[in-house]
Coordinates of C-alpha atoms in Angstrom, one line a residue:
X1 CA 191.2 115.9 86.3
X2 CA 190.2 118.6 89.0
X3 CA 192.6 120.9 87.1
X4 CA 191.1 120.2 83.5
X5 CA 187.7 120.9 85.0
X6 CA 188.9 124.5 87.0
X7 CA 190.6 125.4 83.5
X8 CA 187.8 124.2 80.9
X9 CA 185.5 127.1 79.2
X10 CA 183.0 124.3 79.0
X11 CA 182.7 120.8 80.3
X12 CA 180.5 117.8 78.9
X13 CA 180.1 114.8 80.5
X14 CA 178.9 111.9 78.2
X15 CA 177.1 108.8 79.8
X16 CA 174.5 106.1 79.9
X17 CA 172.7 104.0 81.6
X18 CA 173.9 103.5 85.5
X19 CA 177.1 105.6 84.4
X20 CA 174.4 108.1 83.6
X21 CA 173.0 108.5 86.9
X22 CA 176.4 108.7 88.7
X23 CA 177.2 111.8 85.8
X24 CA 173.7 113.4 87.2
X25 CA 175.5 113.3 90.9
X26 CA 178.8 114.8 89.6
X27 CA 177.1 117.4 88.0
X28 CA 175.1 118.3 90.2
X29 CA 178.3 118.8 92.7
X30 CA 180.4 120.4 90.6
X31 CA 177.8 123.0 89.4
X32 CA 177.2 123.8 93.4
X33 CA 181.5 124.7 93.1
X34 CA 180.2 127.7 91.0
X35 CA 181.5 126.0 87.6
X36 CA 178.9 125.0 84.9
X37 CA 179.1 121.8 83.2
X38 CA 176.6 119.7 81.1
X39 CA 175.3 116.2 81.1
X40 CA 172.4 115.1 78.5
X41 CA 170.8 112.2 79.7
X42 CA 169.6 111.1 76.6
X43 CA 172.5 109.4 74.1
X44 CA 170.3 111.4 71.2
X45 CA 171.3 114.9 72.2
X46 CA 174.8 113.5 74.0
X47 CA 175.4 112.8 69.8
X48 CA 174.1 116.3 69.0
X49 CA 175.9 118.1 72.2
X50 CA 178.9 116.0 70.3
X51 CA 179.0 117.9 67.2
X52 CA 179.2 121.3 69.3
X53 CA 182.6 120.3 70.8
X54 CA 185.4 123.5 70.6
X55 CA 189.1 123.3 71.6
X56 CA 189.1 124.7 74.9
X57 CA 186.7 122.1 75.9
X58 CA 186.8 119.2 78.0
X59 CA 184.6 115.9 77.4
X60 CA 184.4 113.6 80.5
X61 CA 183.6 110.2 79.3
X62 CA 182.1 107.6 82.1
X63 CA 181.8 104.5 80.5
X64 CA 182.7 101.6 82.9
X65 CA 183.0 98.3 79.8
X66 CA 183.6 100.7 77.2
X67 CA 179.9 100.3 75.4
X68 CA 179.9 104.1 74.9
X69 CA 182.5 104.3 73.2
X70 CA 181.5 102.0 70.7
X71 CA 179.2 105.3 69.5
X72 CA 181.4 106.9 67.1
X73 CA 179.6 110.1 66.9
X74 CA 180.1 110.8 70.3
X75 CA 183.6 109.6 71.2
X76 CA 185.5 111.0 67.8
X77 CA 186.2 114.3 69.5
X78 CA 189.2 115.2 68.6
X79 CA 189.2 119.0 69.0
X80 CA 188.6 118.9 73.0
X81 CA 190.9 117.6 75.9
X82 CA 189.3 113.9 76.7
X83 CA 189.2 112.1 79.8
X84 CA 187.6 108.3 79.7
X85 CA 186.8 107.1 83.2
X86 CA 186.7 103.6 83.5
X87 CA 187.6 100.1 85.2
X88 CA 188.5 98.8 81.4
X89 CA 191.6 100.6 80.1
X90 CA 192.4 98.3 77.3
X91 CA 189.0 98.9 75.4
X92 CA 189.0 99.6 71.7
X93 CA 189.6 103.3 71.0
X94 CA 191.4 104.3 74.3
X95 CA 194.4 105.8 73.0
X96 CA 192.1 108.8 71.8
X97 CA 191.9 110.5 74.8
X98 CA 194.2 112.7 76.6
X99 CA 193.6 110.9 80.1
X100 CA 192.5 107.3 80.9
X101 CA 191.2 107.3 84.4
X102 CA 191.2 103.1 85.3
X103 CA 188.9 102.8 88.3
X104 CA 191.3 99.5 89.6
X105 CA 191.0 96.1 88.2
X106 CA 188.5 94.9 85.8
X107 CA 185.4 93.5 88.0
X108 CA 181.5 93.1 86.6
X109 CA 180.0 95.7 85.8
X110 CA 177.9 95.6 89.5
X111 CA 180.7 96.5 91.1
X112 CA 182.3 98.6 88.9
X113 CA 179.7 101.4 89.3
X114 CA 180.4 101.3 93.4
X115 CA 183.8 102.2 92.0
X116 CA 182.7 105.2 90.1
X117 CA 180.8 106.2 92.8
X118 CA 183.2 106.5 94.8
X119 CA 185.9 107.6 92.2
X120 CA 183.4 110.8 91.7
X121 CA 182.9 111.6 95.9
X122 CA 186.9 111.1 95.9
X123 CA 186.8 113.9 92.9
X124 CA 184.4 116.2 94.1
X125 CA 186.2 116.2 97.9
X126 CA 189.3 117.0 96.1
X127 CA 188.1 119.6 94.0
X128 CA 186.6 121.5 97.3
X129 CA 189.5 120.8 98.8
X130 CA 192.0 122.4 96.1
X131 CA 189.8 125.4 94.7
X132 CA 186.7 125.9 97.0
X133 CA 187.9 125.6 100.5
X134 CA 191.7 126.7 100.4
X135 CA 190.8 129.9 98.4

């Protein structure tokens, strides 16, 4: 993932809800890395953002039970690279992405976005680690 994000033109995260907050944190860090990348709170202009998608993109999906990806107008990206974060890797529509990131076993949904959380700081360390610090 830390190599899809150095190499994207653009980066979109799509989220909601508590996954929504987390994506404000990890974008937030990875813009302070000198790299832009765009988060929409709002599902409405995550749908419109949606319809924008090019082929040197790269659309980071946090969705931790898969309800995101129940919105077809978001998650039928074909065009970009697509990486689904989430402790459900069976859920409907997975094999449409390039990556499934599984964030361990599946647990409630409570503990699930400790996971993310800490699947993101994990990220972002390694990120500074392999293009910030060492270059």
């Amino acid at each position: 993932l830390c190599e899809y994000i150095h190499n994207a033109k653009r980066i979109f995260i799509f989220a909601t809800h508590i996954p929504g907050d987390l994506a404000c944190i990890m974008q937030r860090a990875i813009l302070t890395t000198g790299k832009f990348i765009e988060f929409y709170p709002r599902k409405e202009h995550q749908m419109e953002v949606a319809k924008q998608i090019r082929r040197d993109d790269l659309c980071i999906f946090l969705s931790l039970e898969g309800t995101l990806l129940m919105e077809k107008a978001i998650t039928i990206i074909s065009l970009a690279k697509n990486v689904l974060i989430t402790q459900n890797v069976h859920i409907k529509f997975s094999e449409q992405f390039t990556q499934v990131i599984g964030l361990g076993g599946h647990d409630s949904e409570s503990i699930g976005k400790y996971k993310l959380l800490f699947f993101i700081d994990c990220l972002l360390n390694r990120y500074y680690h392999k293009y910030i610090v060492n270059n």
